[in-house]
């Protein structure tokens, strides 16, 4: 099988059936399976007549096609065929004989393409053309008679007009024949031939009109009238101008030729891509080895043959390679649609593997479906409008709101309306039945609504289809009422507007509701416009309340601070008074040798009181405290005696100091005060006595530990006070 036959087998748009000389099927391609519905193993060996209609079987149509293809080299036809499911489709077909190398006849090949959609459209077109042709024939057919003995021709005015001659002048037949172009004169009759009864009966030829020199095609049919002895006496017939028909036939023939020339001039985009191994890996790129003009037109890329994908579109290459590579790997054809916004078109893409797979080739077909997509969108919009109007009419029927119907014969400008319509428009019902003009009907429409109504009617007539419009009408009581007109304009096949039927719906109540809604919207708008001012006033009130709350919170904080200060000063005074009481006891006992120690303790407590006062002054002036390099172990040792005296003898005091404690930067007075506060709090938690432990340790905080404590990672000194007392109440913990 040569290369193009392999490609043809990959094109699923065509059914290719091969038979033997008697019509038995021997080959059945994938296109035949798709179009006709039978699998190859279901039909091999059967007569190809199985997909012909019963009527064609009775007429031996397949045998006629075989004979014609043997006689003329090919047989071309268009007809209905059958699918496996019994449905019919219109196909353009071509049958050709198959011969071996010696020229011997071995069988036939039948090629079919599904043309159902085009055929149905063509049938409609032919119907319109037939109507047009009948009208042309009624006024454009010329009659003629040639007297063979004299060679003179008598004709109707129309016949002479076809040739551009004056019909009032007597002329010989050769005067008309002289206007036939030289290449076609062999097709027409002449004096010598007519004498012996030799003239073509049905012929088409070209002429050059005598008046304008224009080239026209003439179709002529004629018959001989014999005399009593059977000799030719006259040659009579008709002629008509078929220039347009010939142009249409020629265009159709050229179109069919383009469809059959698959690789030369197919209208759809067509290309073959061949994968190869590239720098990106196996089968990572492909080259365009063949492409037609349609493909270049769809893609907008000229001279595409020989160019690689990664050269043309490197940013999109991976997606296309994955898509078409899947076709190459699996052998499964794909079909999809894609929107190309830059080109403003929708493209339908089909791709199939070219067999054998070792060729690494994929066939790609592009088809422009922009018109279809736009038609579908327009149809959806039209259907939505029709459905909306239908729903509105149904609602109106259900609510009893339809108050009249009309039918307008547009060409005659004749309105016929029912009695309810006439009453709604303040018209005489008798006139409504006999017919009114549009001007009479709209005379009662509110003057302010007439211009809009006229525009809506003109628009509906121009485009055809659904119509809906609202306007006011003066009824018999002289009052204006709101109505809605719903209808549809029907056009003739040539686009002429014919009929305009419709109904009237009472929407007075609906308009009243709409008015109430508009008033509500206006009130809401007014509220919205003053909302900012009212929000500002409310915000000011809230700010005043917040300021009062802050003042209250400040007073509460001052109260708490005052209580804390009193507590701290009581602790310091306890140290001072305790030392003084011990001094007093020693003096009373005459033991003055140890007074220095108590004097020093009282002095230390006094200094701490001074430091506390200093910190209060610093806080009031928003000044920072005074951190210094401090040996925390030495500070704890210096506080140990004061702590013992403060907590009392019923509490055992222990210390556990880190031998190599790091020096730290801290305000020593603040640290002493904090230590004393912790110890006094521990004493208060042990009213019946207990154990108090002061510890110092070194601690390194990593990222996790420091995050948990909301601190910066680094090296720290820890001073901890613990006791075995009752602990703190939740309220104390919260403070």
XYZ file of C-alpha atoms in Angstrom:
735
model
C 0.000 0.000 0.000
C 1.581 3.327 -1.084
C 1.957 6.321 1.170
C -1.164 8.217 0.086
C -3.357 5.132 0.424
C -2.107 4.794 3.996
C -2.970 8.419 4.633
C -6.425 7.932 3.080
C -7.088 5.029 5.447
C -6.345 7.387 8.325
C -8.996 9.903 7.216
C -12.191 8.932 8.988
C -14.246 11.541 7.105
C -14.518 9.130 4.142
C -15.859 5.586 3.919
C -13.663 3.511 1.598
C -15.096 0.109 0.548
C -13.249 -2.303 -1.742
C -15.187 -5.119 -3.498
C -14.404 -7.906 -5.887
C -15.741 -7.902 -9.452
C -19.130 -9.153 -8.265
C -19.610 -6.550 -5.533
C -18.637 -8.651 -2.511
C -16.868 -6.534 0.131
C -13.181 -7.327 0.608
C -11.926 -4.242 2.506
C -13.688 -1.838 4.908
C -11.771 1.145 6.359
C -12.284 2.880 9.707
C -14.172 5.703 8.000
C -16.700 3.149 6.738
C -17.120 1.837 10.286
C -17.743 5.359 11.580
C -20.117 6.475 8.815
C -22.017 3.238 8.103
C -21.936 1.644 11.557
C -20.849 -1.914 10.651
C -17.540 -3.337 11.821
C -15.261 -4.777 9.155
C -15.679 -8.361 10.354
C -19.476 -7.969 10.053
C -19.468 -7.065 6.352
C -16.431 -8.716 4.748
C -17.752 -11.147 2.151
C -21.238 -9.591 1.987
C -22.613 -7.726 -1.021
C -22.074 -3.992 -0.965
C -25.795 -3.664 -1.655
C -26.384 -3.956 2.114
C -25.913 -0.174 2.483
C -28.081 0.671 -0.583
C -31.765 1.523 -0.029
C -34.418 -1.071 -0.977
C -35.481 1.087 -3.928
C -31.921 1.255 -5.270
C -31.558 -2.502 -4.822
C -34.683 -3.073 -6.910
C -33.234 -0.799 -9.592
C -29.851 -2.617 -9.465
C -28.232 0.728 -8.776
C -24.951 -0.790 -7.603
C -24.620 -2.792 -10.846
C -25.307 0.362 -12.860
C -22.530 2.165 -10.997
C -20.142 -0.728 -11.642
C -20.973 -0.728 -15.365
C -20.587 3.052 -15.570
C -17.203 2.946 -13.828
C -15.994 0.210 -16.209
C -17.289 2.143 -19.173
C -16.184 5.648 -18.200
C -13.394 4.999 -15.708
C -15.414 6.216 -12.722
C -18.993 6.583 -11.613
C -20.075 9.577 -9.542
C -23.401 9.951 -7.783
C -25.184 11.385 -4.762
C -27.964 9.389 -3.118
C -29.420 8.043 0.126
C -27.676 5.110 1.799
C -28.429 2.964 4.849
C -26.553 2.652 8.153
C -26.381 -0.452 10.318
C -29.074 0.962 12.652
C -31.481 1.441 9.734
C -31.184 5.227 9.525
C -30.505 6.924 6.217
C -27.889 9.479 5.265
C -27.181 11.376 2.064
C -23.772 10.583 0.618
C -21.665 11.818 -2.252
C -20.184 8.687 -3.771
C -17.613 7.696 -6.326
C -16.925 4.233 -7.726
C -13.771 3.312 -9.660
C -12.600 -0.005 -11.116
C -9.490 -1.666 -9.697
C -7.036 -3.232 -12.117
C -3.896 -5.272 -11.694
C -0.526 -4.465 -13.217
C -1.547 -6.183 -16.441
C -4.687 -4.059 -16.715
C -7.022 -6.847 -15.725
C -10.189 -5.936 -13.847
C -9.972 -7.180 -10.236
C -12.760 -5.300 -8.469
C -14.083 -1.879 -7.476
C -13.452 0.795 -4.851
C -16.426 2.802 -3.510
C -15.759 6.087 -1.654
C -18.580 7.737 0.346
C -18.798 10.969 2.318
C -21.692 11.878 4.603
C -23.267 15.003 3.102
C -26.653 14.864 4.860
C -26.455 18.365 6.293
C -25.300 19.884 3.014
C -27.919 17.910 1.088
C -30.812 19.080 3.254
C -29.595 22.635 2.885
C -29.178 22.036 -0.846
C -32.700 20.638 -1.163
C -34.045 23.790 0.388
C -31.848 25.864 -1.916
C -33.021 23.882 -4.929
C -36.636 24.477 -3.954
C -35.992 28.188 -3.858
C -34.073 28.010 -7.141
C -36.932 26.058 -8.739
C -39.416 28.722 -7.731
C -37.108 31.380 -9.113
C -36.531 29.407 -12.297
C -40.262 28.968 -12.853
C -40.718 32.695 -12.556
C -37.886 33.290 -15.031
C -39.232 30.726 -17.495
C -42.661 32.335 -17.343
C -41.199 35.525 -18.793
C -37.858 34.438 -20.248
C -38.413 31.495 -22.638
C -38.153 32.194 -26.356
C -39.936 30.133 -29.045
C -38.648 29.710 -32.601
C -39.520 27.996 -35.898
C -37.091 27.400 -38.776
C -38.573 26.791 -42.237
C -36.114 24.251 -43.614
C -36.775 24.976 -47.276
C -36.130 28.720 -46.995
C -33.857 28.763 -43.963
C -35.901 31.619 -42.501
C -36.493 31.782 -38.721
C -39.559 33.196 -37.051
C -39.362 33.778 -33.303
C -41.045 35.354 -30.329
C -39.890 38.681 -28.949
C -38.194 36.960 -26.013
C -36.170 34.683 -28.318
C -34.839 37.681 -30.247
C -34.125 39.492 -26.992
C -31.904 36.610 -25.848
C -29.679 37.241 -28.890
C -29.875 41.033 -28.701
C -31.751 41.349 -32.012
C -34.895 43.245 -33.033
C -37.743 40.738 -33.318
C -39.572 42.892 -35.842
C -37.031 42.170 -38.568
C -37.245 38.930 -40.579
C -34.028 36.969 -40.281
C -32.527 33.756 -41.532
C -31.524 31.092 -39.049
C -27.896 31.601 -39.976
C -28.121 35.211 -38.672
C -28.708 33.776 -35.194
C -26.196 30.962 -35.655
C -23.526 33.514 -36.569
C -23.724 34.890 -33.009
C -22.631 31.527 -31.555
C -18.983 31.625 -30.448
C -16.729 29.776 -32.853
C -15.763 26.991 -30.423
C -19.444 26.065 -29.929
C -20.742 26.226 -33.526
C -20.298 22.509 -33.925
C -23.004 22.078 -31.279
C -25.780 23.947 -33.133
C -27.786 23.026 -36.204
C -27.186 24.431 -39.691
C -29.044 24.549 -42.991
C -27.367 21.487 -44.453
C -27.945 19.343 -41.396
C -31.557 20.402 -40.983
C -32.372 19.417 -44.574
C -31.478 15.805 -43.797
C -32.973 15.851 -40.322
C -29.624 16.096 -38.555
C -29.652 18.543 -35.645
C -29.005 18.161 -31.911
C -32.256 18.116 -29.985
C -30.983 19.406 -26.621
C -27.874 21.566 -26.519
C -26.222 24.418 -24.628
C -23.856 26.864 -26.279
C -22.400 30.321 -25.887
C -23.320 33.399 -27.884
C -22.212 37.001 -28.041
C -25.226 39.264 -27.958
C -25.561 41.433 -31.032
C -26.364 44.577 -29.054
C -23.845 44.430 -26.158
C -21.272 41.830 -27.191
C -21.857 40.120 -23.842
C -21.161 36.390 -23.677
C -24.210 34.375 -22.571
C -25.079 30.701 -22.283
C -28.176 29.577 -24.229
C -30.025 26.299 -23.679
C -31.972 25.206 -26.775
C -34.357 22.304 -27.251
C -35.802 21.506 -30.693
C -37.725 18.911 -32.684
C -38.302 18.311 -36.393
C -41.789 18.559 -37.867
C -42.016 16.317 -40.951
C -44.179 16.863 -44.005
C -46.708 14.343 -45.309
C -43.932 12.259 -46.823
C -41.849 12.237 -43.638
C -39.248 14.693 -44.824
C -38.092 17.483 -42.453
C -40.372 20.468 -42.929
C -39.701 22.641 -39.916
C -37.383 22.722 -36.897
C -39.236 24.145 -33.880
C -38.174 24.637 -30.284
C -37.505 26.855 -27.293
C -34.445 28.685 -25.975
C -33.619 30.338 -22.688
C -30.694 32.106 -21.064
C -28.951 29.687 -18.650
C -25.863 31.765 -17.918
C -26.557 31.864 -14.189
C -27.385 28.155 -14.069
C -24.183 27.305 -15.941
C -22.176 29.458 -13.552
C -23.797 27.718 -10.598
C -23.184 24.281 -12.123
C -19.595 25.156 -12.912
C -19.094 26.444 -9.385
C -20.656 23.275 -7.990
C -18.448 21.129 -10.217
C -15.385 23.036 -9.091
C -16.478 22.647 -5.475
C -16.942 18.904 -5.876
C -13.552 18.674 -7.545
C -11.985 20.437 -4.597
C -13.581 17.991 -2.179
C -12.268 15.045 -4.170
C -8.774 16.471 -4.486
C -8.013 15.622 -0.854
C -4.357 16.632 -0.856
C -4.478 19.509 -3.283
C -7.309 21.898 -2.547
C -9.388 20.685 0.408
C -11.141 23.616 2.015
C -10.449 22.340 5.516
C -7.018 22.742 6.995
C -4.926 19.601 6.512
C -1.428 18.688 7.578
C 0.750 15.713 8.480
C 3.153 16.052 11.386
C 6.071 13.709 12.012
C 7.487 13.237 15.513
C 11.200 12.943 16.189
C 13.512 12.669 19.190
C 14.890 16.044 20.160
C 16.970 17.657 22.896
C 13.938 17.537 25.211
C 13.658 13.747 24.994
C 12.093 10.999 22.853
C 9.251 12.192 20.629
C 9.629 15.669 22.092
C 9.075 17.635 18.884
C 7.448 17.265 15.481
C 7.912 18.633 11.979
C 5.180 19.635 9.512
C 5.901 17.368 6.534
C 2.767 18.239 4.524
C 0.168 21.019 4.694
C -2.405 22.530 2.389
C -3.346 26.163 1.934
C -6.333 25.732 4.245
C -4.083 24.735 7.144
C -1.872 27.761 6.636
C -4.986 29.922 6.453
C -6.412 28.540 9.716
C -3.136 28.788 11.610
C -2.003 32.023 10.020
C 1.482 30.548 9.515
C 2.792 30.667 5.907
C 5.356 28.205 4.538
C 4.793 25.843 7.440
C 6.129 22.708 5.727
C 9.532 21.762 7.113
C 9.167 23.811 10.300
C 9.086 22.269 13.785
C 6.637 22.964 16.588
C 9.256 24.193 19.055
C 10.497 26.588 16.393
C 6.970 27.938 15.767
C 5.502 28.009 19.294
C 8.049 27.134 21.999
C 5.785 28.307 24.853
C 2.873 26.067 23.767
C 4.925 23.126 22.513
C 4.567 20.832 25.544
C 0.755 20.963 25.454
C 0.456 20.163 21.731
C 3.082 17.410 21.935
C 1.213 15.780 24.818
C -2.068 15.994 22.862
C -0.900 14.664 19.495
C 1.669 12.383 21.122
C -1.226 10.565 22.803
C -2.752 9.929 19.363
C 0.561 8.560 18.122
C 1.046 6.302 21.153
C -2.490 4.904 21.448
C -3.741 5.059 17.877
C -7.020 6.586 19.130
C -8.331 9.489 17.060
C -9.350 12.679 18.862
C -11.853 15.418 18.063
C -12.129 18.712 19.924
C -13.054 22.346 19.451
C -10.857 25.275 20.330
C -11.432 29.008 20.473
C -8.690 31.120 18.891
C -9.444 34.611 20.294
C -6.612 36.284 18.397
C -8.029 35.050 15.082
C -11.636 35.505 16.207
C -12.571 31.977 15.137
C -13.681 28.613 16.484
C -11.804 25.662 14.999
C -12.818 21.982 15.057
C -9.733 19.782 15.162
C -9.512 16.072 14.287
C -6.335 14.033 14.549
C -5.578 10.408 13.670
C -2.442 8.313 13.522
C -0.980 7.527 10.086
C -0.348 3.814 9.891
C 1.940 2.099 10.461
C 2.820 3.647 13.808
C 6.512 3.321 12.973
C 6.113 6.276 10.612
C 5.635 8.499 13.704
C 3.110 10.570 11.793
C -0.241 12.083 12.762
C -2.838 13.485 10.373
C -4.473 16.745 11.571
C -7.624 18.314 10.088
C -8.777 21.857 10.929
C -12.317 23.037 10.214
C -13.591 26.589 10.760
C -16.865 26.323 12.737
C -17.151 30.005 13.651
C -20.392 30.486 11.728
C -21.947 27.440 13.376
C -20.950 28.605 16.860
C -22.363 32.055 16.220
C -25.566 30.561 14.839
C -25.869 28.333 17.919
C -25.368 31.327 20.206
C -27.966 33.313 18.269
C -30.366 30.367 18.403
C -29.903 30.023 22.164
C -30.568 33.725 22.629
C -33.654 33.533 20.425
C -34.937 30.443 22.229
C -34.399 32.145 25.586
C -36.387 35.163 24.425
C -39.176 32.955 23.074
C -39.255 30.983 26.323
C -39.345 34.172 28.376
C -42.259 35.523 26.361
C -44.036 32.168 26.560
C -43.645 32.133 30.336
C -44.995 35.627 30.585
C -47.991 34.706 28.450
C -48.611 31.588 30.539
C -48.459 33.629 33.732
C -50.836 36.115 32.203
C -53.220 33.345 31.172
C -53.074 31.846 34.665
C -53.803 35.211 36.214
C -56.526 36.074 33.712
C -54.477 39.090 32.589
C -54.760 38.554 28.795
C -57.349 41.064 27.679
C -57.217 40.839 23.878
C -55.671 39.307 20.762
C -54.797 40.633 17.307
C -53.656 39.509 13.869
C -51.923 41.976 11.539
C -51.641 41.219 7.809
C -48.552 43.364 7.229
C -48.573 43.606 3.379
C -52.258 44.616 3.433
C -51.912 46.717 6.630
C -55.053 45.064 7.972
C -55.564 44.589 11.706
C -58.240 42.176 12.887
C -58.807 42.143 16.652
C -61.144 40.455 19.082
C -63.800 42.300 21.058
C -61.632 42.507 24.202
C -58.846 44.179 22.203
C -61.297 46.658 20.714
C -62.614 47.557 24.174
C -59.052 47.979 25.491
C -58.226 50.445 22.704
C -61.601 52.177 22.766
C -62.420 50.901 19.248
C -65.631 49.773 17.590
C -65.712 45.923 17.852
C -67.345 45.735 14.404
C -64.381 47.554 12.873
C -62.061 45.231 14.776
C -63.640 42.228 13.066
C -63.650 43.765 9.581
C -60.149 45.136 9.793
C -58.319 48.318 10.776
C -55.115 50.017 9.714
C -52.141 50.380 12.050
C -52.771 54.130 12.218
C -56.321 53.547 13.470
C -55.162 51.050 16.095
C -52.454 53.253 17.633
C -54.603 56.396 17.632
C -55.554 55.793 21.284
C -51.970 55.202 22.449
C -50.634 57.824 24.877
C -48.813 60.561 22.899
C -45.649 60.123 24.988
C -45.531 56.398 24.128
C -46.170 56.521 20.373
C -42.598 57.131 19.256
C -41.235 54.234 21.329
C -44.042 51.958 20.109
C -43.307 52.824 16.475
C -39.613 52.047 16.958
C -40.383 48.705 18.647
C -42.765 47.673 15.840
C -40.276 48.691 13.127
C -37.494 46.759 14.827
C -39.647 43.619 15.174
C -40.707 43.769 11.510
C -37.111 44.230 10.352
C -35.618 41.325 12.302
C -38.633 39.019 12.643
C -39.317 36.761 15.610
C -40.533 37.644 19.136
C -41.902 41.073 20.068
C -42.763 42.601 23.461
C -43.451 46.231 24.386
C -45.244 48.201 27.133
C -47.272 51.386 26.595
C -50.395 53.238 27.742
C -53.770 53.157 25.957
C -56.838 55.388 26.415
C -59.879 53.240 27.061
C -63.547 54.039 26.628
C -63.660 55.806 30.022
C -61.021 58.270 28.834
C -58.401 57.026 31.314
C -54.979 55.707 30.275
C -54.020 52.170 31.329
C -50.759 50.276 31.022
C -50.691 47.300 28.613
C -48.016 44.908 27.423
C -48.160 43.600 23.838
C -46.539 40.217 23.107
C -46.363 38.813 19.593
C -44.226 37.436 16.809
C -43.396 38.622 13.279
C -43.366 35.901 10.608
C -41.257 36.381 7.467
C -41.548 34.745 4.046
C -38.553 32.693 2.793
C -37.319 35.755 0.882
C -37.408 37.862 4.076
C -40.658 39.712 3.359
C -42.641 40.361 6.592
C -46.039 38.655 6.354
C -47.929 38.259 9.626
C -47.823 39.788 13.094
C -50.096 37.958 15.594
C -50.114 38.730 19.316
C -51.898 39.222 22.631
C -52.495 42.107 25.058
C -51.709 41.767 28.771
C -53.059 44.065 31.505
C -50.046 45.242 33.543
C -51.700 48.152 35.371
C -51.373 46.407 38.742
C -47.822 45.337 37.967
C -46.892 48.928 37.094
C -48.493 50.116 40.356
C -46.402 47.604 42.283
C -43.353 48.773 40.359
C -44.196 52.351 41.345
C -44.369 51.378 45.012
C -41.067 49.607 44.615
C -39.520 52.718 43.032
C -40.779 54.867 45.913
C -39.303 52.378 48.391
C -36.022 52.531 46.500
C -36.128 56.338 46.665
C -36.665 56.245 50.422
C -33.844 53.747 50.770
C -31.631 55.989 48.671
C -32.473 58.920 50.949
C -31.608 56.834 54.001
C -28.340 55.810 52.374
C -27.493 59.437 51.614
C -27.892 60.386 55.334
C -26.276 57.199 56.564
C -22.793 58.694 56.655
C -23.932 61.588 58.856
C -25.800 59.275 61.227
C -22.803 56.937 61.401
C -20.548 59.899 62.205
C -22.861 61.000 65.018
C -23.036 57.483 66.418
C -19.259 57.138 66.126
C -18.814 60.339 68.127
C -21.107 58.963 70.845
C -19.125 55.719 70.914
C -15.846 57.629 71.142
C -17.186 59.570 74.128
C -18.247 56.326 75.786
C -14.853 54.781 75.046
C -13.101 57.832 76.534
C -15.198 57.511 79.682
C -14.348 53.810 79.825
C -10.658 54.582 79.448
C -10.873 57.102 82.313
C -12.589 54.471 84.436
C -9.920 51.928 83.521
C -7.228 54.483 84.368
C -8.766 55.033 87.800
C -8.960 51.266 88.332
C -5.297 50.963 87.300
C -4.360 53.783 89.674
C -6.211 51.990 92.463
C -4.399 48.743 91.701
C -1.074 50.602 91.499
C -1.770 52.303 94.825
C -2.560 48.975 96.442
C 0.624 47.491 95.016
C 2.700 50.389 96.254
C 1.191 50.102 99.703
C 1.976 46.399 99.672
C 5.588 47.048 98.604
C 6.066 49.755 101.250
C 4.545 47.517 103.929
C 7.105 44.867 102.987
C 9.949 47.371 103.258
C 8.605 48.790 106.517
C 8.322 45.244 107.855
C 12.050 44.835 107.226
C 12.878 48.139 108.891
C 10.565 47.649 111.877
C 11.743 44.072 112.309
C 15.374 45.212 112.493
C 14.493 47.994 114.932
C 12.543 45.563 117.159
C 15.554 43.221 117.230
C 17.820 46.147 118.071
C 15.474 47.196 120.863
C 15.453 43.681 122.283
C 19.248 43.423 122.145
C 19.712 46.801 123.818
C 17.293 45.822 126.570
C 19.351 42.679 127.086
C 22.580 44.670 127.014
C 23.749 42.801 123.932
C 25.043 45.659 121.801
C 27.734 43.724 120.030
C 25.361 42.539 117.242
C 23.604 45.852 116.669
C 25.646 46.670 113.529
C 24.079 43.758 111.679
C 20.538 44.935 112.465
C 21.438 48.515 111.696
C 22.730 47.354 108.298
C 19.532 45.385 107.641
C 17.370 48.375 108.523
C 19.536 50.601 106.351
C 19.205 48.172 103.425
C 15.438 48.198 103.737
C 15.503 52.004 103.876
C 17.654 52.098 100.730
C 15.222 49.799 98.935
C 12.396 52.071 99.977
C 14.352 54.970 98.535
C 14.930 52.977 95.347
C 11.191 52.247 95.099
C 10.489 55.934 95.480
C 13.067 56.620 92.777
C 11.350 54.169 90.421
C 7.986 55.767 91.066
C 9.469 59.127 90.167
C 11.040 57.613 87.064
C 7.691 56.084 86.054
C 5.908 59.376 86.596
C 8.492 61.089 84.360
C 8.456 58.131 81.872
C 12.170 57.502 82.572
C 13.880 54.130 82.102
C 15.381 52.270 85.053
C 19.103 51.729 85.642
C 20.293 48.244 84.563
C 23.865 47.314 85.651
C 26.111 44.234 85.438
C 24.978 42.240 88.482
C 26.067 39.072 90.285
C 22.652 37.598 91.066
C 24.099 35.015 93.510
C 25.678 37.803 95.585
C 22.424 39.806 95.471
C 20.454 36.776 96.770
C 23.010 36.178 99.535
C 22.755 39.834 100.602
C 18.962 39.540 100.797
C 18.923 36.197 102.650
C 18.919 37.613 106.226
C 16.206 40.172 105.387
C 14.082 37.451 103.807
C 14.463 35.222 106.866
C 13.352 38.008 109.201
C 10.475 38.913 106.851
C 8.997 35.429 106.442
C 9.410 34.492 110.097
C 10.866 31.470 111.922
C 7.966 29.113 111.038
C 9.149 29.055 107.382
C 12.404 27.262 106.493
C 14.450 29.192 103.893
C 16.817 27.345 101.536
C 18.925 28.596 98.613
C 20.333 26.685 95.627
C 22.805 28.834 93.704
C 24.412 27.933 90.328
C 28.180 27.867 91.101
C 29.190 29.381 87.745
C 26.245 31.714 87.318
C 26.601 34.123 84.413
C 26.710 37.835 85.202
C 23.583 39.600 83.986
C 22.486 43.122 83.059
C 19.635 44.111 85.378
C 18.469 46.905 87.698
C 19.597 45.412 91.063
C 17.109 47.450 93.126
C 14.213 46.257 90.926
C 15.452 42.654 91.171
C 15.748 42.901 94.999
C 12.206 44.299 95.213
C 10.892 41.524 92.955
C 12.628 38.859 95.068
C 11.254 40.320 98.308
C 7.708 40.487 96.827
C 7.895 36.832 95.725
C 9.063 35.737 99.170
C 6.346 37.717 100.991
C 3.693 36.269 98.629
C 5.062 32.795 99.397
C 4.885 33.519 103.151
C 1.240 34.597 102.823
C 0.488 31.311 101.033
C 1.926 29.330 104.022
C 0.066 30.620 107.136
C 0.936 27.424 109.034
C 4.577 27.440 108.000
C 6.388 25.608 105.255
C 9.468 25.565 103.038
C 10.717 28.374 100.782
C 13.393 27.767 98.085
C 15.344 30.416 96.140
C 17.201 29.039 93.061
C 19.499 30.526 90.405
C 20.450 28.762 87.140
C 21.833 29.473 83.672
C 19.413 28.905 80.745
C 19.833 28.957 76.934
C 16.585 29.515 75.002
C 16.336 28.107 71.458
C 13.909 29.344 68.813
C 11.015 27.168 69.956
C 11.438 27.900 73.689
C 11.859 31.618 73.127
C 8.763 31.720 70.875
C 6.687 30.042 73.612
C 7.845 32.713 76.101
C 7.648 35.611 73.643
C 11.390 36.276 74.110
C 14.474 36.600 71.929
C 16.625 33.435 71.646
C 19.835 33.643 73.706
C 21.487 33.151 77.142
C 19.531 34.024 80.296
C 19.890 33.809 84.127
C 16.849 32.355 85.939
C 15.952 33.314 89.533
C 13.073 31.147 90.817
C 11.148 31.262 94.123
C 9.067 28.191 95.019
C 7.081 27.164 98.101
C 4.819 24.371 99.270
C 1.976 26.662 100.268
C -1.649 26.927 99.132
C -0.859 28.728 95.873
C -2.778 31.641 94.300
C -6.469 31.970 93.606
C -7.528 32.335 89.929
C -8.294 36.008 90.521
C -4.757 36.625 91.779
C -3.262 34.660 88.871
C -5.257 36.776 86.393
C -3.861 40.003 87.932
